[in-house]
Amino acid sequence: MADLTTKYLGLTLKNPIIIGSSGLTDSVEMIKKIEESGAAAVVLKSIFEEEILLEADITLDAAVKDGFTAEAFDYYDYKIKNDNLSKYISLIKEVKAAVSIPVIASINCTSSHEWPYFAKKITEAGPDALELNIFSLPTKLNKTASENEKVYYDIVEKLKKNISIPISLKISYYSSNLGAQILKLSESGISGLVLFNRSFSPDFDIDNFTVTTSNVLSKVDELSISLRWVAIMSGRVKCDIAASTGVHDAEGLIKQILAGADTVQIVSVLYEKGVGYVRTMLEELQKWMEKHDFKNLDDFRGKMSQSKSDDPALYERVQFMKYFRGK
Ligand SMILES: Cc1cc2nc3c(=O)[nH]c(=O)nc-3n(C[C@H](O)[C@H](O)[C@H](O)COP(=O)(O)O)c2cc1C
């Protein structure tokens, strides 16, 4: 049997498959099943800054209308945030007590104001690491790219001062300067980067003229964006890389390790095939490694990264040019 162990965020994982943050990772029962399936680690469903602030805004608006005093206002603000936080802290504690695989807590933040306090409380509950899911669509027409990017560095800087467990950043590929941004983030003191998050996208119902939800789950062909960037950035960044989005089978998993990923996160495929599919992916990875006589992941990790390629331009090619003319 080939050795599938890998290192990620300073943790030794028994294999490279991590179950990404999702509805699959918000209960102790599901996470026990995930552990039984052979997955090496789990990222808990995120606690969302936006959701908490929205709930606080709605309650506080009502409180203001009812003529609440400033002290009562502060009390409610504090209580709403802490109630949400308490639920999340209980989940972390229960999951940590129920499983032995590493548990990564996840915060979705859009600003740097509240999170140092929240993150400190969350880390006291004992997760093995913290994944920060930072992203807001760059739709503010008066903001510059560097103002948008500054949010990432501000959050990391504040959190680094407040917590001591490893931090990873789950980012989007929406950036005007993606390669340089990934490199700079990797040097900001974080332990890992998750490339990439996948955002919720709207769709239109053309008979009812309403905005609807589309493509909640990824498709297998979405692998190509993260595959390209993992291949370009691995061997260059100063932190670990977890590949994410579009890994639906052992082939996708193997491709991402060939590109240089330390670990791979999966979600959509498990909604489609059930969490037991992790076992199948691990068996197929084993078979493929035996076929190619690879004894461990480092024997082929990064073998197809851009920095090891004889033709690095292939990874940067973006135009189809002569594709349909036989080339
Ligand atoms: C139903 C659902 C809920 C999700 N919730 C979260 C979340 O709370 N936090 C987060 O960072 N990502 C969340 N994600 C995104 C996934 O973690 C992952 O990044 C995305 O699905 C791409 O990976 P995949 O192609 O393997 O599905 C969610 C995805 C799905 C399908």
Coordinates of N, CA and C and ligand atoms in Angstrom, one line a residue, residues 20-23 45-46 48 133 170 197-198 216-218 244-246 266-268 271, ligand 1:
G20 N -14.8 19.9 2.5 CA -14.9 21.4 2.6 C -16.1 21.8 3.3
S21 N -16.1 23.1 3.7 CA -17.1 23.7 4.5 C -18.4 23.7 3.7
S22 N -19.5 23.2 4.3 CA -20.8 23.1 3.6 C -21.9 22.6 4.6
G23 N -23.0 22.3 4.0 CA -24.1 21.8 4.8 C -23.8 20.3 5.3
K45 N -18.9 24.0 8.6 CA -19.7 25.0 8.0 C -19.3 26.4 8.6
S46 N -19.2 27.4 7.7 CA -18.8 28.7 8.2 C -19.8 29.4 9.1
F48 N -21.1 33.0 9.6 CA -21.1 34.1 8.7 C -21.2 35.5 9.4
N133 N -12.8 32.4 5.2 CA -13.4 32.5 3.9 C -13.8 34.0 3.7
K170 N -9.3 31.0 2.4 CA -10.0 30.5 1.2 C -10.4 31.7 0.4
N197 N -12.5 29.3 -3.6 CA -13.9 29.3 -3.1 C -14.8 29.3 -4.4
R198 N -16.0 28.9 -4.2 CA -16.9 29.0 -5.3 C -18.1 29.8 -4.9
V216 N -25.9 25.3 -7.6 CA -25.4 25.3 -6.2 C -24.2 24.3 -6.1
L217 N -24.3 23.2 -6.9 CA -23.2 22.3 -6.9 C -22.3 22.5 -8.1
S218 N -21.0 22.3 -7.9 CA -20.1 22.5 -9.0 C -20.2 21.3 -10.0
S244 N -9.4 23.4 -4.4 CA -10.8 23.3 -4.1 C -11.6 23.8 -5.4
T245 N -12.7 23.2 -5.6 CA -13.7 23.4 -6.7 C -13.5 22.5 -7.9
G246 N -14.5 21.7 -8.1 CA -14.5 20.8 -9.3 C -13.8 19.5 -9.2
I266 N -13.2 18.6 -1.1 CA -14.3 18.2 -1.9 C -15.7 18.4 -1.2
V267 N -16.7 18.8 -2.0 CA -18.0 19.0 -1.4 C -19.1 18.5 -2.4
S268 N -19.2 19.1 -3.6 CA -20.3 18.8 -4.4 C -20.5 17.3 -4.8
Y271 N -22.4 15.5 -2.2 CA -23.8 15.8 -2.2 C -24.5 14.9 -3.3
Ligands
LIG1 C1 -24.6 23.7 0.1 C2 -23.2 24.3 0.1 C3 -22.9 25.1 1.3 C4 -21.6 25.7 1.4 N1 -21.3 26.4 2.5 C5 -20.1 27.0 2.6 C6 -19.7 27.7 3.8 O1 -20.4 27.8 4.7 N2 -18.4 28.2 3.8 C7 -17.5 28.1 2.8 O2 -16.4 28.5 2.9 N3 -17.9 27.4 1.7 C8 -19.1 26.8 1.6 N4 -19.4 26.1 0.4 C9 -18.5 26.1 -0.7 C10 -17.7 24.7 -0.6 O3 -16.9 24.7 0.6 C11 -16.7 24.6 -1.8 O4 -15.8 25.7 -1.8 C12 -17.4 24.6 -3.2 O5 -18.6 23.9 -3.1 C13 -16.5 24.2 -4.3 O6 -16.1 22.8 -4.1 P1 -16.7 21.6 -4.8 O7 -16.5 21.8 -6.3 O8 -16.0 20.4 -4.3 O9 -18.2 21.6 -4.4 C14 -20.7 25.5 0.3 C15 -21.0 24.7 -0.8 C16 -22.3 24.1 -0.9 C17 -22.6 23.3 -2.1

